[in-house]
Amino acid sequence: MRNHLYTFTINTKEKQSLTNIDHLLEEALANSGVQEGLMVVYCPHTTAAITINENADPDVQTDLNLGFNETFPNKAAYRHMEGNSDGHMKSSVVGASETFIITEGKVILGTWQSAYFFEFDGPRNQRKIHVKIIDG
């Protein structure tokens, strides 16, 4: 069983945004040559996350951003000196990783699903995601 690790860099332009990363997953999978297995996509940042959500209607992204900002406003009472406590909370709720099933050389996603890097403390340069592909 061979394992493959790929690292990608993402630059974000807004305080909070979703970046579609399907093309990065497809690139990693193509480079690995794996036909059957698992893919773990991991974000090593405490104010960003990986999620799966709808790719058909861009209003879903708008609504997600609005909902997260209303649910986790950045309050003056927070003590964290960097002033990004809301980003830490959002990241914890969404999660640092997602696992995908690979079959017949493709990542299984639902008809309307895509993988996203969710930024909560941007804009940022050099955000990383790691893609681990496990052949099996």
mmCIF file with all atom_site columns, C-alpha atoms in Angstrom:
data_model
loop_
_atom_site.group_PDB
_atom_site.id
_atom_site.type_symbol
_atom_site.label_atom_id
_atom_site.label_alt_id
_atom_site.label_comp_id
_atom_site.label_asym_id
_atom_site.label_entity_id
_atom_site.label_seq_id
_atom_site.pdbx_PDB_ins_code
_atom_site.Cartn_x
_atom_site.Cartn_y
_atom_site.Cartn_z
_atom_site.occupancy
_atom_site.B_iso_or_equiv
_atom_site.pdbx_formal_charge
_atom_site.auth_seq_id
_atom_site.auth_comp_id
_atom_site.auth_asym_id
_atom_site.auth_atom_id
_atom_site.pdbx_PDB_model_num
ATOM 1   C CA . MET A 1 1   ? 0.000   0.000  0.000   1.00 0.00 ? 1   MET A CA 1
ATOM 2   C CA . ARG A 1 2   ? 1.523   3.312  -1.110  1.00 0.00 ? 2   ARG A CA 1
ATOM 3   C CA . ASN A 1 3   ? 0.610   6.640  0.432   1.00 0.00 ? 3   ASN A CA 1
ATOM 4   C CA . HIS A 1 4   ? 0.787   9.950  -1.352  1.00 0.00 ? 4   HIS A CA 1
ATOM 5   C CA . LEU A 1 5   ? 0.971   13.420 0.235   1.00 0.00 ? 5   LEU A CA 1
ATOM 6   C CA . TYR A 1 6   ? 0.419   16.660 -1.683  1.00 0.00 ? 6   TYR A CA 1
ATOM 7   C CA . THR A 1 7   ? 0.527   20.206 -0.309  1.00 0.00 ? 7   THR A CA 1
ATOM 8   C CA . PHE A 1 8   ? -1.190  23.154 -1.962  1.00 0.00 ? 8   PHE A CA 1
ATOM 9   C CA . THR A 1 9   ? -1.080  26.877 -1.197  1.00 0.00 ? 9   THR A CA 1
ATOM 10  C CA . ILE A 1 10  ? -4.157  29.086 -1.239  1.00 0.00 ? 10  ILE A CA 1
ATOM 11  C CA . ASN A 1 11  ? -4.307  32.888 -1.102  1.00 0.00 ? 11  ASN A CA 1
ATOM 12  C CA . THR A 1 12  ? -7.543  34.435 0.155   1.00 0.00 ? 12  THR A CA 1
ATOM 13  C CA . LYS A 1 13  ? -8.811  37.942 -0.514  1.00 0.00 ? 13  LYS A CA 1
ATOM 14  C CA . GLU A 1 14  ? -11.538 38.467 2.086   1.00 0.00 ? 14  GLU A CA 1
ATOM 15  C CA . LYS A 1 15  ? -11.977 38.214 5.847   1.00 0.00 ? 15  LYS A CA 1
ATOM 16  C CA . GLN A 1 16  ? -14.258 35.220 5.327   1.00 0.00 ? 16  GLN A CA 1
ATOM 17  C CA . SER A 1 17  ? -14.692 33.251 2.120   1.00 0.00 ? 17  SER A CA 1
ATOM 18  C CA . LEU A 1 18  ? -15.092 29.850 0.552   1.00 0.00 ? 18  LEU A CA 1
ATOM 19  C CA . THR A 1 19  ? -12.598 28.723 -2.097  1.00 0.00 ? 19  THR A CA 1
ATOM 20  C CA . ASN A 1 20  ? -13.532 25.758 -4.260  1.00 0.00 ? 20  ASN A CA 1
ATOM 21  C CA . ILE A 1 21  ? -10.656 23.242 -4.118  1.00 0.00 ? 21  ILE A CA 1
ATOM 22  C CA . ASP A 1 22  ? -12.075 20.489 -6.361  1.00 0.00 ? 22  ASP A CA 1
ATOM 23  C CA . HIS A 1 23  ? -9.358  21.118 -8.963  1.00 0.00 ? 23  HIS A CA 1
ATOM 24  C CA . LEU A 1 24  ? -6.624  20.612 -6.335  1.00 0.00 ? 24  LEU A CA 1
ATOM 25  C CA . LEU A 1 25  ? -8.121  17.291 -5.253  1.00 0.00 ? 25  LEU A CA 1
ATOM 26  C CA . GLU A 1 26  ? -8.387  16.184 -8.875  1.00 0.00 ? 26  GLU A CA 1
ATOM 27  C CA . GLU A 1 27  ? -4.750  17.196 -9.491  1.00 0.00 ? 27  GLU A CA 1
ATOM 28  C CA . ALA A 1 28  ? -3.521  15.248 -6.468  1.00 0.00 ? 28  ALA A CA 1
ATOM 29  C CA . LEU A 1 29  ? -5.553  12.198 -7.447  1.00 0.00 ? 29  LEU A CA 1
ATOM 30  C CA . ALA A 1 30  ? -4.323  12.280 -11.049 1.00 0.00 ? 30  ALA A CA 1
ATOM 31  C CA . ASN A 1 31  ? -0.703  12.573 -9.895  1.00 0.00 ? 31  ASN A CA 1
ATOM 32  C CA . SER A 1 32  ? -1.113  9.665  -7.470  1.00 0.00 ? 32  SER A CA 1
ATOM 33  C CA . GLY A 1 33  ? -2.533  7.247  -10.026 1.00 0.00 ? 33  GLY A CA 1
ATOM 34  C CA . VAL A 1 34  ? -4.722  5.754  -7.292  1.00 0.00 ? 34  VAL A CA 1
ATOM 35  C CA . GLN A 1 35  ? -7.908  4.117  -8.530  1.00 0.00 ? 35  GLN A CA 1
ATOM 36  C CA . GLU A 1 36  ? -9.391  2.900  -5.230  1.00 0.00 ? 36  GLU A CA 1
ATOM 37  C CA . GLY A 1 37  ? -8.789  4.288  -1.765  1.00 0.00 ? 37  GLY A CA 1
ATOM 38  C CA . LEU A 1 38  ? -9.294  7.249  0.511   1.00 0.00 ? 38  LEU A CA 1
ATOM 39  C CA . MET A 1 39  ? -8.358  10.913 0.388   1.00 0.00 ? 39  MET A CA 1
ATOM 40  C CA . VAL A 1 40  ? -7.976  13.017 3.513   1.00 0.00 ? 40  VAL A CA 1
ATOM 41  C CA . VAL A 1 41  ? -7.913  16.781 3.024   1.00 0.00 ? 41  VAL A CA 1
ATOM 42  C CA . TYR A 1 42  ? -6.452  18.604 6.032   1.00 0.00 ? 42  TYR A CA 1
ATOM 43  C CA . CYS A 1 43  ? -6.097  22.290 6.894   1.00 0.00 ? 43  CYS A CA 1
ATOM 44  C CA . PRO A 1 44  ? -3.245  23.074 9.349   1.00 0.00 ? 44  PRO A CA 1
ATOM 45  C CA . HIS A 1 45  ? -4.632  26.497 10.355  1.00 0.00 ? 45  HIS A CA 1
ATOM 46  C CA . THR A 1 46  ? -6.662  27.406 13.449  1.00 0.00 ? 46  THR A CA 1
ATOM 47  C CA . THR A 1 47  ? -8.796  30.018 11.674  1.00 0.00 ? 47  THR A CA 1
ATOM 48  C CA . ALA A 1 48  ? -9.663  28.115 8.494   1.00 0.00 ? 48  ALA A CA 1
ATOM 49  C CA . ALA A 1 49  ? -11.397 24.840 7.700   1.00 0.00 ? 49  ALA A CA 1
ATOM 50  C CA . ILE A 1 50  ? -12.300 22.262 5.062   1.00 0.00 ? 50  ILE A CA 1
ATOM 51  C CA . THR A 1 51  ? -15.935 21.594 4.198   1.00 0.00 ? 51  THR A CA 1
ATOM 52  C CA . ILE A 1 52  ? -18.203 20.023 1.604   1.00 0.00 ? 52  ILE A CA 1
ATOM 53  C CA . ASN A 1 53  ? -21.176 21.992 0.390   1.00 0.00 ? 53  ASN A CA 1
ATOM 54  C CA . GLU A 1 54  ? -23.284 22.992 -2.595  1.00 0.00 ? 54  GLU A CA 1
ATOM 55  C CA . ASN A 1 55  ? -21.556 24.124 -5.792  1.00 0.00 ? 55  ASN A CA 1
ATOM 56  C CA . ALA A 1 56  ? -24.566 25.006 -7.954  1.00 0.00 ? 56  ALA A CA 1
ATOM 57  C CA . ASP A 1 57  ? -25.933 28.200 -6.403  1.00 0.00 ? 57  ASP A CA 1
ATOM 58  C CA . PRO A 1 58  ? -23.400 30.863 -5.274  1.00 0.00 ? 58  PRO A CA 1
ATOM 59  C CA . ASP A 1 59  ? -26.046 32.233 -2.911  1.00 0.00 ? 59  ASP A CA 1
ATOM 60  C CA . VAL A 1 60  ? -25.341 29.231 -0.673  1.00 0.00 ? 60  VAL A CA 1
ATOM 61  C CA . GLN A 1 61  ? -21.834 30.617 -0.048  1.00 0.00 ? 61  GLN A CA 1
ATOM 62  C CA . THR A 1 62  ? -23.299 34.058 0.654   1.00 0.00 ? 62  THR A CA 1
ATOM 63  C CA . ASP A 1 63  ? -25.778 32.539 3.097   1.00 0.00 ? 63  ASP A CA 1
ATOM 64  C CA . LEU A 1 64  ? -23.087 30.452 4.823   1.00 0.00 ? 64  LEU A CA 1
ATOM 65  C CA . ASN A 1 65  ? -20.947 33.552 5.329   1.00 0.00 ? 65  ASN A CA 1
ATOM 66  C CA . LEU A 1 66  ? -23.918 35.511 6.678   1.00 0.00 ? 66  LEU A CA 1
ATOM 67  C CA . GLY A 1 67  ? -24.986 32.682 8.973   1.00 0.00 ? 67  GLY A CA 1
ATOM 68  C CA . PHE A 1 68  ? -21.505 32.160 10.420  1.00 0.00 ? 68  PHE A CA 1
ATOM 69  C CA . ASN A 1 69  ? -21.033 35.894 11.008  1.00 0.00 ? 69  ASN A CA 1
ATOM 70  C CA . GLU A 1 70  ? -24.388 36.168 12.776  1.00 0.00 ? 70  GLU A CA 1
ATOM 71  C CA . THR A 1 71  ? -23.802 33.018 14.825  1.00 0.00 ? 71  THR A CA 1
ATOM 72  C CA . PHE A 1 72  ? -20.207 33.871 15.770  1.00 0.00 ? 72  PHE A CA 1
ATOM 73  C CA . PRO A 1 73  ? -19.788 37.657 15.849  1.00 0.00 ? 73  PRO A CA 1
ATOM 74  C CA . ASN A 1 74  ? -16.403 38.980 16.898  1.00 0.00 ? 74  ASN A CA 1
ATOM 75  C CA . LYS A 1 75  ? -17.097 40.524 20.310  1.00 0.00 ? 75  LYS A CA 1
ATOM 76  C CA . ALA A 1 76  ? -15.025 43.193 22.036  1.00 0.00 ? 76  ALA A CA 1
ATOM 77  C CA . ALA A 1 77  ? -15.247 41.138 25.252  1.00 0.00 ? 77  ALA A CA 1
ATOM 78  C CA . TYR A 1 78  ? -13.143 38.321 23.775  1.00 0.00 ? 78  TYR A CA 1
ATOM 79  C CA . ARG A 1 79  ? -9.709  38.210 25.379  1.00 0.00 ? 79  ARG A CA 1
ATOM 80  C CA . HIS A 1 80  ? -7.596  36.672 22.613  1.00 0.00 ? 80  HIS A CA 1
ATOM 81  C CA . MET A 1 81  ? -5.076  39.384 21.735  1.00 0.00 ? 81  MET A CA 1
ATOM 82  C CA . GLU A 1 82  ? -5.107  38.803 17.975  1.00 0.00 ? 82  GLU A CA 1
ATOM 83  C CA . GLY A 1 83  ? -8.772  39.803 17.736  1.00 0.00 ? 83  GLY A CA 1
ATOM 84  C CA . ASN A 1 84  ? -9.782  36.767 15.692  1.00 0.00 ? 84  ASN A CA 1
ATOM 85  C CA . SER A 1 85  ? -11.605 34.644 18.257  1.00 0.00 ? 85  SER A CA 1
ATOM 86  C CA . ASP A 1 86  ? -14.583 34.388 15.932  1.00 0.00 ? 86  ASP A CA 1
ATOM 87  C CA . GLY A 1 87  ? -12.333 32.710 13.339  1.00 0.00 ? 87  GLY A CA 1
ATOM 88  C CA . HIS A 1 88  ? -11.168 30.146 15.884  1.00 0.00 ? 88  HIS A CA 1
ATOM 89  C CA . MET A 1 89  ? -14.756 29.313 16.822  1.00 0.00 ? 89  MET A CA 1
ATOM 90  C CA . LYS A 1 90  ? -15.873 28.986 13.205  1.00 0.00 ? 90  LYS A CA 1
ATOM 91  C CA . SER A 1 91  ? -12.896 26.777 12.360  1.00 0.00 ? 91  SER A CA 1
ATOM 92  C CA . SER A 1 92  ? -13.617 24.499 15.317  1.00 0.00 ? 92  SER A CA 1
ATOM 93  C CA . VAL A 1 93  ? -17.250 24.076 14.290  1.00 0.00 ? 93  VAL A CA 1
ATOM 94  C CA . VAL A 1 94  ? -16.545 23.378 10.603  1.00 0.00 ? 94  VAL A CA 1
ATOM 95  C CA . GLY A 1 95  ? -13.471 21.222 11.197  1.00 0.00 ? 95  GLY A CA 1
ATOM 96  C CA . ALA A 1 96  ? -9.911  20.882 9.972   1.00 0.00 ? 96  ALA A CA 1
ATOM 97  C CA . SER A 1 97  ? -10.445 17.964 7.590   1.00 0.00 ? 97  SER A CA 1
ATOM 98  C CA . GLU A 1 98  ? -12.719 15.942 5.350   1.00 0.00 ? 98  GLU A CA 1
ATOM 99  C CA . THR A 1 99  ? -12.333 12.363 4.130   1.00 0.00 ? 99  THR A CA 1
ATOM 100 C CA . PHE A 1 100 ? -13.337 11.367 0.608   1.00 0.00 ? 100 PHE A CA 1
ATOM 101 C CA . ILE A 1 101 ? -13.860 7.965  -1.009  1.00 0.00 ? 101 ILE A CA 1
ATOM 102 C CA . ILE A 1 102 ? -11.951 7.280  -4.225  1.00 0.00 ? 102 ILE A CA 1
ATOM 103 C CA . THR A 1 103 ? -13.406 4.756  -6.626  1.00 0.00 ? 103 THR A CA 1
ATOM 104 C CA . GLU A 1 104 ? -12.588 4.096  -10.280 1.00 0.00 ? 104 GLU A CA 1
ATOM 105 C CA . GLY A 1 105 ? -10.041 6.912  -10.139 1.00 0.00 ? 105 GLY A CA 1
ATOM 106 C CA . LYS A 1 106 ? -12.560 9.556  -9.042  1.00 0.00 ? 106 LYS A CA 1
ATOM 107 C CA . VAL A 1 107 ? -13.491 11.305 -5.817  1.00 0.00 ? 107 VAL A CA 1
ATOM 108 C CA . ILE A 1 108 ? -17.078 10.509 -4.901  1.00 0.00 ? 108 ILE A CA 1
ATOM 109 C CA . LEU A 1 109 ? -19.117 13.685 -4.428  1.00 0.00 ? 109 LEU A CA 1
ATOM 110 C CA . GLY A 1 110 ? -22.851 14.246 -4.657  1.00 0.00 ? 110 GLY A CA 1
ATOM 111 C CA . THR A 1 111 ? -24.345 15.917 -7.719  1.00 0.00 ? 111 THR A CA 1
ATOM 112 C CA . TRP A 1 112 ? -24.281 19.388 -6.177  1.00 0.00 ? 112 TRP A CA 1
ATOM 113 C CA . GLN A 1 113 ? -21.279 18.947 -3.868  1.00 0.00 ? 113 GLN A CA 1
ATOM 114 C CA . SER A 1 114 ? -17.805 20.464 -3.976  1.00 0.00 ? 114 SER A CA 1
ATOM 115 C CA . ALA A 1 115 ? -14.916 20.666 -1.534  1.00 0.00 ? 115 ALA A CA 1
ATOM 116 C CA . TYR A 1 116 ? -14.093 24.088 -0.098  1.00 0.00 ? 116 TYR A CA 1
ATOM 117 C CA . PHE A 1 117 ? -11.357 25.800 1.863   1.00 0.00 ? 117 PHE A CA 1
ATOM 118 C CA . PHE A 1 118 ? -13.227 28.037 4.315   1.00 0.00 ? 118 PHE A CA 1
ATOM 119 C CA . GLU A 1 119 ? -11.245 31.123 5.376   1.00 0.00 ? 119 GLU A CA 1
ATOM 120 C CA . PHE A 1 120 ? -12.258 32.831 8.620   1.00 0.00 ? 120 PHE A CA 1
ATOM 121 C CA . ASP A 1 121 ? -9.369  35.250 9.214   1.00 0.00 ? 121 ASP A CA 1
ATOM 122 C CA . GLY A 1 122 ? -8.329  36.677 5.876   1.00 0.00 ? 122 GLY A CA 1
ATOM 123 C CA . PRO A 1 123 ? -7.156  37.972 3.692   1.00 0.00 ? 123 PRO A CA 1
ATOM 124 C CA . ARG A 1 124 ? -4.182  35.632 3.934   1.00 0.00 ? 124 ARG A CA 1
ATOM 125 C CA . ASN A 1 125 ? -1.352  34.485 1.705   1.00 0.00 ? 125 ASN A CA 1
ATOM 126 C CA . GLN A 1 126 ? 0.241   31.060 1.797   1.00 0.00 ? 126 GLN A CA 1
ATOM 127 C CA . ARG A 1 127 ? -2.598  29.162 3.440   1.00 0.00 ? 127 ARG A CA 1
ATOM 128 C CA . LYS A 1 128 ? -1.890  25.454 3.124   1.00 0.00 ? 128 LYS A CA 1
ATOM 129 C CA . ILE A 1 129 ? -3.934  22.359 2.610   1.00 0.00 ? 129 ILE A CA 1
ATOM 130 C CA . HIS A 1 130 ? -2.528  18.846 2.722   1.00 0.00 ? 130 HIS A CA 1
ATOM 131 C CA . VAL A 1 131 ? -4.035  16.055 0.650   1.00 0.00 ? 131 VAL A CA 1
ATOM 132 C CA . LYS A 1 132 ? -3.182  12.506 1.735   1.00 0.00 ? 132 LYS A CA 1
ATOM 133 C CA . ILE A 1 133 ? -4.207  9.746  -0.647  1.00 0.00 ? 133 ILE A CA 1
ATOM 134 C CA . ILE A 1 134 ? -4.247  6.203  0.672   1.00 0.00 ? 134 ILE A CA 1
ATOM 135 C CA . ASP A 1 135 ? -4.184  3.478  -1.943  1.00 0.00 ? 135 ASP A CA 1
ATOM 136 C CA . GLY A 1 136 ? -6.311  0.526  -1.100  1.00 0.00 ? 136 GLY A CA 1
#
